[in-house]
């Protein structure tokens, strides 16, 4: 039997579980801001902010007064019950907020998410097919939050249509200010461009620093290449597009690389399966022993696997985010929680496991509500034992970078960048990085500004340098 959104929020939404989650660290519910997205009787959309309540039942009552309710959002905890006048006057300030991350499939323009109908800009079927991309992002994000920052109280939530949300409830995470939130976000995704064909070089650095290489390649092979999942190299056109998209065609005629690249795309097209085509490409490039070519391929892989984050969702302590278990206005699916272990994340099937208001299933909803809580993540949750929390860089620096910088102003900039990182990594997060590890991060990851230059630009530069400045023959 189909439900309206109002029926869902009035009769089936898990209000008690929501409140228990938001107050699990002792925060007062009445200090949390909620916002209601709804449509009036006359058909006008509106958004009501600064809603607050003392109890789950009071919150439910305030929400269902809006008969055209479409979604419910939550934001920061304030120093007093949220009131626009007091907030604008500075009498009430945001003190804490759940650290939330948003992964949206539409931020990856290489994915085919449109429907067969030319007017269907976004297909729910296509989004379901590409769930493994969301799953990879969620799992890598979970691992990064554990290893880099020590966060373990996580809630992973299917967005309802085209992505996934990860919420962190550790006290240390909720206490972060805007600057710290921005630094955490930049560290994880190195300001990755939403439409970048390749991940920035800094992502490779972070991947190796936290021993994520095996997981990245495992996920790419199992869920992007595999015929049972996305099947990236399905046909000749897909293989040719990948070749061109990631810039290999620009160098196939260069003398230095002709033995590796010339004719390779034709051989890929001739392969019987997409898996065979990928194996051929990967093996040929690795056998070349050309560092920049190998790095280019790795950055191309990371573009499909590594999480692309909406930085605004994470860095602003006042940002409002849809509550877990909200109903999605377009798909009419419930944004359910998912267990944080690897198997649960990757075996989740949105079309099957997310309750739908169009085909209401009380038993499916009850099972999902059972996951509406945070439980400290554990290494034993995954299929394999995880590596140590921190691994030494493959090529540690033997001298302090400040000793190599003669200019006084540049030395001061180095100190300032270290100080900012130390504030996040040591003071706020309780982690310790050596100056050498910090420098390896910061030489490609600027916490104050976007990374200087894309991986594509750096690859081109490196290629030109190795070619000796010569053009194509």
Short mmCIF file of C-alpha atoms in Angstrom, two decimals:
data_model
loop_
_atom_site.label_atom_id
_atom_site.label_comp_id
_atom_site.label_asym_id
_atom_site.label_seq_id
_atom_site.Cartn_x
_atom_site.Cartn_y
_atom_site.Cartn_z
CA UNK A 1 0.00 0.00 0.00
CA UNK A 2 1.50 3.38 -0.98
CA UNK A 3 2.07 6.07 1.64
CA UNK A 4 2.16 9.84 1.39
CA UNK A 5 5.18 11.58 2.88
CA UNK A 6 2.95 12.97 5.63
CA UNK A 7 1.72 9.48 6.51
CA UNK A 8 5.31 8.26 6.62
CA UNK A 9 6.52 10.98 8.99
CA UNK A 10 3.44 10.78 11.19
CA UNK A 11 3.12 7.01 11.46
CA UNK A 12 6.36 5.29 10.49
CA UNK A 13 9.37 7.57 10.95
CA UNK A 14 11.69 6.34 13.79
CA UNK A 15 11.61 9.50 15.93
CA UNK A 16 12.88 7.87 19.11
CA UNK A 17 15.90 6.42 17.31
CA UNK A 18 16.70 9.79 15.70
CA UNK A 19 16.68 11.57 19.06
CA UNK A 20 18.70 8.81 20.74
CA UNK A 21 21.32 9.16 18.02
CA UNK A 22 21.55 12.95 18.11
CA UNK A 23 21.84 13.00 21.90
CA UNK A 24 24.18 9.99 22.24
CA UNK A 25 26.98 12.25 23.51
CA UNK A 26 24.83 14.08 26.04
CA UNK A 27 23.82 17.05 23.87
CA UNK A 28 20.48 18.70 24.64
CA UNK A 29 17.94 17.99 21.91
CA UNK A 30 16.35 21.42 22.34
CA UNK A 31 19.59 23.07 21.19
CA UNK A 32 19.63 21.25 17.84
CA UNK A 33 18.29 23.06 14.79
CA UNK A 34 15.87 21.27 12.48
CA UNK A 35 14.42 22.53 9.21
CA UNK A 36 11.27 21.43 7.42
CA UNK A 37 11.00 21.28 3.63
CA UNK A 38 7.37 21.28 2.53
CA UNK A 39 4.74 22.39 0.03
CA UNK A 40 1.85 24.62 1.04
CA UNK A 41 -1.79 23.88 0.25
CA UNK A 42 -1.56 26.42 -2.57
CA UNK A 43 1.35 24.54 -4.11
CA UNK A 44 4.22 26.82 -3.05
CA UNK A 45 7.42 25.25 -1.74
CA UNK A 46 8.83 26.58 1.52
CA UNK A 47 11.64 25.87 3.95
CA UNK A 48 11.15 26.48 7.65
CA UNK A 49 14.32 26.76 9.74
CA UNK A 50 15.03 27.09 13.48
CA UNK A 51 12.65 24.33 14.53
CA UNK A 52 13.51 22.77 17.88
CA UNK A 53 11.96 20.44 20.42
CA UNK A 54 12.56 18.93 23.85
CA UNK A 55 11.43 15.38 23.05
CA UNK A 56 10.95 13.00 20.16
CA UNK A 57 7.16 13.32 20.42
CA UNK A 58 7.31 17.11 20.42
CA UNK A 59 9.55 17.07 17.35
CA UNK A 60 7.17 14.71 15.57
CA UNK A 61 4.22 16.95 16.41
CA UNK A 62 5.95 20.04 15.04
CA UNK A 63 6.90 18.28 11.82
CA UNK A 64 3.55 16.71 10.98
CA UNK A 65 1.77 20.04 11.38
CA UNK A 66 3.11 20.63 7.89
CA UNK A 67 0.77 18.49 5.83
CA UNK A 68 2.89 19.00 2.72
CA UNK A 69 6.08 17.78 4.41
CA UNK A 70 8.70 16.57 1.93
CA UNK A 71 11.87 16.25 4.00
CA UNK A 72 13.38 16.99 7.39
CA UNK A 73 16.89 18.40 7.89
CA UNK A 74 19.13 18.74 10.94
CA UNK A 75 22.00 21.12 11.67
CA UNK A 76 24.15 22.39 14.50
CA UNK A 77 23.72 22.35 18.25
CA UNK A 78 23.57 25.94 19.54
CA UNK A 79 24.32 27.44 22.92
CA UNK A 80 20.54 27.89 23.36
CA UNK A 81 17.43 26.73 21.52
CA UNK A 82 17.92 28.04 17.93
CA UNK A 83 16.24 31.36 17.30
CA UNK A 84 17.00 33.47 14.24
CA UNK A 85 16.97 36.77 16.10
CA UNK A 86 19.37 35.56 18.78
CA UNK A 87 21.64 33.87 16.25
CA UNK A 88 21.82 36.96 14.05
CA UNK A 89 22.58 39.07 17.12
CA UNK A 90 25.31 36.68 18.24
CA UNK A 91 23.48 35.77 21.46
CA UNK A 92 23.24 32.13 20.40
CA UNK A 93 26.12 30.47 18.58
CA UNK A 94 26.70 27.08 16.97
CA UNK A 95 28.82 25.03 19.36
CA UNK A 96 28.79 21.53 17.87
CA UNK A 97 27.62 19.63 14.84
CA UNK A 98 27.79 16.10 13.55
CA UNK A 99 30.66 15.83 11.05
CA UNK A 100 28.82 14.88 7.85
CA UNK A 101 30.10 13.87 4.42
CA UNK A 102 28.06 13.76 1.23
CA UNK A 103 29.00 11.61 -1.78
CA UNK A 104 26.86 12.32 -4.85
CA UNK A 105 27.14 10.25 -8.03
CA UNK A 106 26.33 13.29 -10.16
CA UNK A 107 29.66 14.80 -9.07
CA UNK A 108 31.37 12.16 -11.24
CA UNK A 109 30.65 13.24 -14.77
CA UNK A 110 32.26 10.11 -16.26
CA UNK A 111 29.36 7.98 -14.98
CA UNK A 112 26.42 7.28 -17.25
CA UNK A 113 23.45 8.20 -15.05
CA UNK A 114 20.91 9.39 -17.60
CA UNK A 115 17.92 7.32 -18.63
CA UNK A 116 17.05 5.90 -22.03
CA UNK A 117 14.56 8.72 -22.46
CA UNK A 118 16.36 11.85 -23.67
CA UNK A 119 14.31 13.90 -21.23
CA UNK A 120 15.31 11.71 -18.27
CA UNK A 121 18.37 13.54 -16.94
CA UNK A 122 18.85 11.13 -14.03
CA UNK A 123 17.73 7.52 -14.01
CA UNK A 124 17.09 5.76 -10.72
CA UNK A 125 17.98 2.47 -12.45
CA UNK A 126 21.33 3.89 -13.54
CA UNK A 127 21.95 5.22 -10.03
CA UNK A 128 21.22 1.76 -8.62
CA UNK A 129 23.65 0.17 -11.09
CA UNK A 130 26.36 2.57 -9.93
CA UNK A 131 25.77 1.97 -6.22
CA UNK A 132 29.20 0.23 -6.06
CA UNK A 133 30.79 3.66 -6.68
CA UNK A 134 28.95 5.03 -3.65
CA UNK A 135 29.88 1.92 -1.68
CA UNK A 136 33.56 2.27 -2.55
CA UNK A 137 33.52 5.92 -1.53
CA UNK A 138 31.75 5.16 1.76
CA UNK A 139 34.09 2.33 2.68
CA UNK A 140 37.27 4.25 1.81
CA UNK A 141 35.92 7.26 3.70
CA UNK A 142 35.24 5.05 6.71
CA UNK A 143 38.78 3.65 6.59
CA UNK A 144 40.28 7.14 6.23
CA UNK A 145 38.29 8.51 9.15
CA UNK A 146 39.50 5.63 11.30
CA UNK A 147 43.14 5.63 10.25
CA UNK A 148 43.88 9.31 9.78
CA UNK A 149 41.71 10.75 12.54
CA UNK A 150 40.78 7.93 14.89
CA UNK A 151 37.01 8.36 14.39
CA UNK A 152 34.96 5.19 14.97
CA UNK A 153 31.38 6.29 15.79
CA UNK A 154 30.03 6.35 12.26
CA UNK A 155 26.62 6.10 10.62
CA UNK A 156 26.51 5.30 6.89
CA UNK A 157 23.24 6.24 5.19
CA UNK A 158 21.97 5.62 1.66
CA UNK A 159 20.88 9.02 0.36
CA UNK A 160 17.65 7.73 -1.19
CA UNK A 161 18.65 8.02 -4.82
CA UNK A 162 22.12 8.97 -6.02
CA UNK A 163 24.69 8.62 -3.29
CA UNK A 164 25.56 8.10 0.34
CA UNK A 165 26.05 10.13 3.52
CA UNK A 166 28.56 9.37 6.26
CA UNK A 167 27.95 10.94 9.68
CA UNK A 168 30.60 11.01 12.43
CA UNK A 169 29.43 11.19 16.05
CA UNK A 170 32.77 11.10 17.87
CA UNK A 171 32.96 13.98 20.35
CA UNK A 172 36.24 15.19 18.88
CA UNK A 173 34.66 15.36 15.43
CA UNK A 174 31.55 17.19 16.60
CA UNK A 175 33.72 19.80 18.33
CA UNK A 176 35.60 20.79 15.16
CA UNK A 177 35.21 24.38 14.01
CA UNK A 178 34.80 25.41 10.36
CA UNK A 179 38.54 25.68 9.72
CA UNK A 180 39.19 22.22 11.13
CA UNK A 181 36.30 20.71 9.15
CA UNK A 182 37.66 22.22 5.94
CA UNK A 183 41.12 20.85 6.71
CA UNK A 184 39.78 17.34 7.32
CA UNK A 185 37.85 17.46 4.04
CA UNK A 186 40.85 18.75 2.08
CA UNK A 187 43.10 16.09 3.58
CA UNK A 188 40.78 13.28 2.54
CA UNK A 189 40.04 14.29 -1.04
CA UNK A 190 42.78 16.84 -1.82
CA UNK A 191 40.22 19.27 -3.26
CA UNK A 192 39.38 16.80 -6.01
CA UNK A 193 37.62 18.49 -8.92
CA UNK A 194 34.04 17.32 -9.32
CA UNK A 195 34.55 16.87 -13.06
CA UNK A 196 38.22 15.86 -12.96
CA UNK A 197 39.16 13.04 -15.31
CA UNK A 198 41.87 11.97 -12.91
CA UNK A 199 42.39 12.33 -9.19
CA UNK A 200 44.99 14.85 -8.00
CA UNK A 201 48.46 13.47 -7.31
CA UNK A 202 47.86 14.22 -3.63
CA UNK A 203 45.22 11.49 -3.48
CA UNK A 204 47.86 8.89 -4.40
CA UNK A 205 50.01 10.22 -1.58
CA UNK A 206 47.18 9.92 0.94
CA UNK A 207 46.26 6.45 -0.39
CA UNK A 208 49.78 5.16 0.20
CA UNK A 209 50.30 6.96 3.51
CA UNK A 210 47.28 5.14 4.96
CA UNK A 211 47.79 1.78 3.22
CA UNK A 212 44.72 2.04 1.02
CA UNK A 213 46.32 0.91 -2.23
CA UNK A 214 45.18 -2.71 -1.96
CA UNK A 215 41.60 -1.69 -1.22
CA UNK A 216 41.53 0.83 -4.08
CA UNK A 217 42.67 -1.70 -6.68
CA UNK A 218 40.51 -4.44 -5.25
CA UNK A 219 37.44 -2.21 -5.45
CA UNK A 220 38.23 -1.00 -8.96
CA UNK A 221 38.65 -4.54 -10.28
CA UNK A 222 35.70 -6.03 -8.41
CA UNK A 223 33.15 -3.30 -8.96
CA UNK A 224 34.21 -1.01 -11.81
CA UNK A 225 35.83 -3.44 -14.24
CA UNK A 226 33.77 -6.54 -13.43
CA UNK A 227 31.07 -7.55 -15.91
CA UNK A 228 28.85 -8.28 -12.90
CA UNK A 229 28.94 -4.66 -11.75
CA UNK A 230 29.61 -1.44 -13.70
CA UNK A 231 31.56 -3.11 -16.52
CA UNK A 232 33.55 0.01 -17.45
CA UNK A 233 35.21 -1.62 -20.49
CA UNK A 234 32.07 -3.31 -21.80
CA UNK A 235 32.46 -2.56 -25.50
CA UNK A 236 34.80 -1.00 -28.05
CA UNK A 237 33.36 2.47 -27.58
CA UNK A 238 33.81 2.30 -23.78
CA UNK A 239 37.44 1.23 -24.15
CA UNK A 240 38.24 3.95 -26.67
CA UNK A 241 36.56 6.60 -24.52
CA UNK A 242 38.59 5.56 -21.49
CA UNK A 243 41.79 5.72 -23.54
CA UNK A 244 41.07 9.22 -24.78
CA UNK A 245 39.46 10.48 -21.63
CA UNK A 246 42.53 9.80 -19.56
CA UNK A 247 44.97 11.28 -22.06
CA UNK A 248 46.87 8.23 -23.31
CA UNK A 249 46.21 9.16 -26.94
CA UNK A 250 48.30 12.33 -26.58
CA UNK A 251 51.55 10.38 -26.16
CA UNK A 252 51.15 7.25 -28.28
CA UNK A 253 53.22 8.69 -31.17
CA UNK A 254 56.08 10.03 -29.04
CA UNK A 255 59.35 8.18 -29.70
CA UNK A 256 59.97 7.44 -26.04
CA UNK A 257 56.54 5.84 -25.53
CA UNK A 258 55.65 4.44 -28.93
CA UNK A 259 56.54 0.87 -27.93
CA UNK A 260 54.17 1.08 -24.96
CA UNK A 261 51.22 3.09 -26.25
CA UNK A 262 51.11 2.95 -30.04
CA UNK A 263 48.39 0.56 -31.15
CA UNK A 264 47.45 -0.37 -27.58
CA UNK A 265 43.92 0.95 -27.82
CA UNK A 266 43.32 -1.23 -30.87
CA UNK A 267 44.53 -4.26 -28.95
CA UNK A 268 42.19 -3.33 -26.09
CA UNK A 269 39.23 -3.13 -28.45
CA UNK A 270 40.09 -6.57 -29.83
CA UNK A 271 39.96 -8.23 -26.41
CA UNK A 272 37.08 -10.61 -25.78
CA UNK A 273 35.99 -9.13 -22.43
CA UNK A 274 36.27 -5.81 -20.65
CA UNK A 275 38.30 -7.49 -17.94
CA UNK A 276 40.81 -8.68 -20.53
CA UNK A 277 41.01 -5.19 -22.04
CA UNK A 278 41.77 -3.68 -18.65
CA UNK A 279 44.38 -6.34 -17.80
CA UNK A 280 46.15 -5.63 -21.08
CA UNK A 281 46.22 -1.87 -20.48
CA UNK A 282 47.38 -2.20 -16.88
CA UNK A 283 50.10 -4.76 -17.63
CA UNK A 284 51.48 -2.89 -20.63
CA UNK A 285 51.79 0.36 -18.70
CA UNK A 286 53.34 -1.28 -15.64
CA UNK A 287 55.81 -3.14 -17.82
CA UNK A 288 56.90 0.16 -19.34
CA UNK A 289 58.54 1.19 -16.03
CA UNK A 290 57.70 4.80 -16.90
CA UNK A 291 56.76 6.45 -13.61
CA UNK A 292 54.55 9.22 -14.95
CA UNK A 293 52.57 6.76 -17.11
CA UNK A 294 52.00 4.49 -14.12
CA UNK A 295 51.04 7.44 -11.94
CA UNK A 296 48.65 8.66 -14.63
CA UNK A 297 46.93 5.27 -14.71
CA UNK A 298 46.65 5.20 -10.91
CA UNK A 299 45.10 8.67 -10.83
CA UNK A 300 42.60 7.49 -13.45
CA UNK A 301 41.64 4.54 -11.25
CA UNK A 302 41.31 6.77 -8.19
CA UNK A 303 38.90 9.03 -10.09
CA UNK A 304 36.37 6.17 -10.01
CA UNK A 305 37.07 4.86 -6.51
CA UNK A 306 38.10 7.70 -4.21
CA UNK A 307 35.28 9.71 -2.56
CA UNK A 308 34.44 13.05 -4.15
CA UNK A 309 33.03 15.14 -1.35
CA UNK A 310 30.72 18.13 -1.32
CA UNK A 311 32.99 20.28 0.84
CA UNK A 312 30.20 22.71 1.78
CA UNK A 313 28.29 19.94 3.55
CA UNK A 314 31.25 19.16 5.78
CA UNK A 315 33.09 22.41 6.43
CA UNK A 316 30.21 24.66 7.55
CA UNK A 317 29.13 23.94 11.13
CA UNK A 318 25.76 25.57 10.41
CA UNK A 319 25.03 23.50 7.32
CA UNK A 320 21.73 21.61 7.27
CA UNK A 321 21.63 18.00 6.11
CA UNK A 322 18.73 15.60 5.59
CA UNK A 323 18.12 13.43 8.61
CA UNK A 324 18.78 9.71 8.28
CA UNK A 325 15.64 7.84 7.25
CA UNK A 326 14.22 10.87 5.44
CA UNK A 327 12.03 9.99 2.47
CA UNK A 328 13.45 11.09 -0.87
CA UNK A 329 11.12 13.43 -2.75
CA UNK A 330 11.85 12.00 -6.22
CA UNK A 331 12.55 8.30 -5.67
CA UNK A 332 10.19 8.07 -2.64
CA UNK A 333 12.69 5.71 -1.03
CA UNK A 334 13.73 5.90 2.61
CA UNK A 335 17.32 6.95 3.29
CA UNK A 336 18.16 3.96 5.45
CA UNK A 337 21.25 3.26 7.52
CA UNK A 338 23.74 0.58 6.46
CA UNK A 339 26.04 -1.43 8.73
CA UNK A 340 29.60 -0.12 8.49
CA UNK A 341 31.39 -3.41 7.76
CA UNK A 342 32.67 -3.92 4.23
CA UNK A 343 30.34 -6.76 3.31
CA UNK A 344 27.21 -4.84 4.35
CA UNK A 345 28.24 -1.72 2.43
CA UNK A 346 28.98 -3.55 -0.81
CA UNK A 347 26.07 -6.01 -0.71
CA UNK A 348 23.49 -3.29 -0.03
CA UNK A 349 21.06 -3.10 -2.95
CA UNK A 350 19.10 0.20 -3.04
CA UNK A 351 16.31 -1.23 -5.19
CA UNK A 352 15.75 -4.10 -2.76
CA UNK A 353 16.93 -2.98 0.68
CA UNK A 354 15.54 0.58 0.85
CA UNK A 355 11.85 0.76 1.81
CA UNK A 356 9.71 2.60 -0.73
CA UNK A 357 6.69 4.74 0.05
CA UNK A 358 5.16 3.44 -3.18
CA UNK A 359 5.35 -0.19 -2.02
CA UNK A 360 5.42 -0.02 1.76
CA UNK A 361 6.98 -3.02 3.51
CA UNK A 362 6.79 -2.83 7.34
CA UNK A 363 9.19 -5.75 7.82
CA UNK A 364 11.82 -4.21 5.57
CA UNK A 365 11.47 -0.94 7.46
CA UNK A 366 11.79 -2.66 10.83
CA UNK A 367 15.00 -4.37 9.72
CA UNK A 368 16.42 -1.04 8.55
CA UNK A 369 15.50 0.75 11.80
CA UNK A 370 17.52 -1.88 13.63
CA UNK A 371 20.60 -0.34 11.99
CA UNK A 372 19.70 3.21 13.07
CA UNK A 373 22.44 3.57 15.69
CA UNK A 374 26.16 4.13 15.91
CA UNK A 375 28.46 1.33 16.94
CA UNK A 376 32.20 1.80 17.13
CA UNK A 377 33.73 0.40 13.96
CA UNK A 378 36.24 -2.39 14.31
CA UNK A 379 38.94 -3.96 12.21
CA UNK A 380 37.26 -7.30 12.73
CA UNK A 381 34.20 -5.93 10.90
CA UNK A 382 35.98 -6.37 7.58
CA UNK A 383 36.88 -9.37 5.50
CA UNK A 384 40.63 -8.93 6.06
CA UNK A 385 42.69 -7.61 8.92
CA UNK A 386 43.61 -3.98 8.41
CA UNK A 387 47.21 -2.73 8.27
CA UNK A 388 48.68 -0.59 11.07
CA UNK A 389 47.17 2.83 11.73
CA UNK A 390 50.19 4.67 10.29
CA UNK A 391 52.81 3.52 7.85
CA UNK A 392 56.07 5.29 7.17
CA UNK A 393 56.30 7.05 3.79
CA UNK A 394 57.96 5.03 1.04
CA UNK A 395 60.58 7.74 0.58
CA UNK A 396 61.00 9.59 3.89
CA UNK A 397 62.70 12.96 3.80
CA UNK A 398 66.05 12.96 5.58
CA UNK A 399 66.29 16.71 6.12
CA UNK A 400 63.95 19.32 7.50
CA UNK A 401 62.38 21.29 4.69
CA UNK A 402 62.99 24.53 6.60
CA UNK A 403 66.74 23.92 6.23
CA UNK A 404 66.31 23.88 2.45
CA UNK A 405 64.44 27.18 2.32
CA UNK A 406 66.66 30.24 2.41
CA UNK A 407 63.96 32.88 2.03
CA UNK A 408 62.72 34.02 5.43
CA UNK A 409 59.15 34.56 4.22
CA UNK A 410 58.99 31.07 2.70
CA UNK A 411 60.28 29.54 5.93
CA UNK A 412 57.51 31.33 7.80
CA UNK A 413 54.94 29.94 5.36
CA UNK A 414 56.24 26.43 5.97
CA UNK A 415 55.95 26.94 9.72
CA UNK A 416 52.40 28.28 9.37
CA UNK A 417 51.30 25.31 7.30
CA UNK A 418 52.83 22.93 9.81
CA UNK A 419 51.18 24.78 12.64
CA UNK A 420 47.77 24.49 10.97
CA UNK A 421 48.27 20.78 10.32
CA UNK A 422 49.51 20.22 13.86
CA UNK A 423 46.38 21.91 15.20
CA UNK A 424 44.21 19.43 13.32
CA UNK A 425 46.33 16.29 13.51
CA UNK A 426 47.87 16.62 16.96
CA UNK A 427 45.83 18.92 19.16
CA UNK A 428 42.27 18.49 17.94
CA UNK A 429 42.43 14.95 16.62
CA UNK A 430 44.89 13.46 19.06
CA UNK A 431 47.11 12.13 16.25
CA UNK A 432 50.82 12.75 15.79
CA UNK A 433 52.64 13.14 12.48
CA UNK A 434 56.37 13.66 12.12
CA UNK A 435 57.64 16.76 10.27
CA UNK A 436 58.65 14.47 7.41
CA UNK A 437 55.15 12.98 7.10
CA UNK A 438 53.61 16.44 7.36
CA UNK A 439 55.84 17.79 4.60
CA UNK A 440 54.97 14.88 2.33
CA UNK A 441 51.31 15.75 2.74
CA UNK A 442 51.68 19.49 2.43
CA UNK A 443 53.97 19.58 -0.56
CA UNK A 444 50.95 18.63 -2.69
CA UNK A 445 48.08 19.39 -0.36
CA UNK A 446 47.60 23.04 0.57
CA UNK A 447 45.11 23.36 3.40
CA UNK A 448 44.50 27.02 2.56
CA UNK A 449 43.78 26.78 -1.17
CA UNK A 450 42.98 24.30 -3.94
CA UNK A 451 45.84 22.11 -5.06
CA UNK A 452 48.02 23.92 -7.58
CA UNK A 453 47.46 22.17 -10.86
CA UNK A 454 45.61 19.00 -11.72
CA UNK A 455 47.19 15.60 -12.04
CA UNK A 456 46.62 15.87 -15.76
CA UNK A 457 48.67 19.06 -15.92
CA UNK A 458 51.45 17.58 -13.80
CA UNK A 459 51.47 14.43 -15.93
CA UNK A 460 51.77 16.50 -19.10
CA UNK A 461 54.63 18.48 -17.59
CA UNK A 462 56.44 15.36 -16.46
CA UNK A 463 55.93 13.73 -19.83
CA UNK A 464 57.35 16.75 -21.62
CA UNK A 465 60.35 16.75 -19.30
CA UNK A 466 61.05 13.07 -19.95
CA UNK A 467 60.63 13.59 -23.68
CA UNK A 468 63.23 16.35 -23.51
CA UNK A 469 60.83 19.03 -24.62
CA UNK A 470 60.28 17.48 -28.05
CA UNK A 471 56.88 17.51 -29.64
CA UNK A 472 55.07 14.57 -31.14
CA UNK A 473 56.70 12.99 -34.16
#
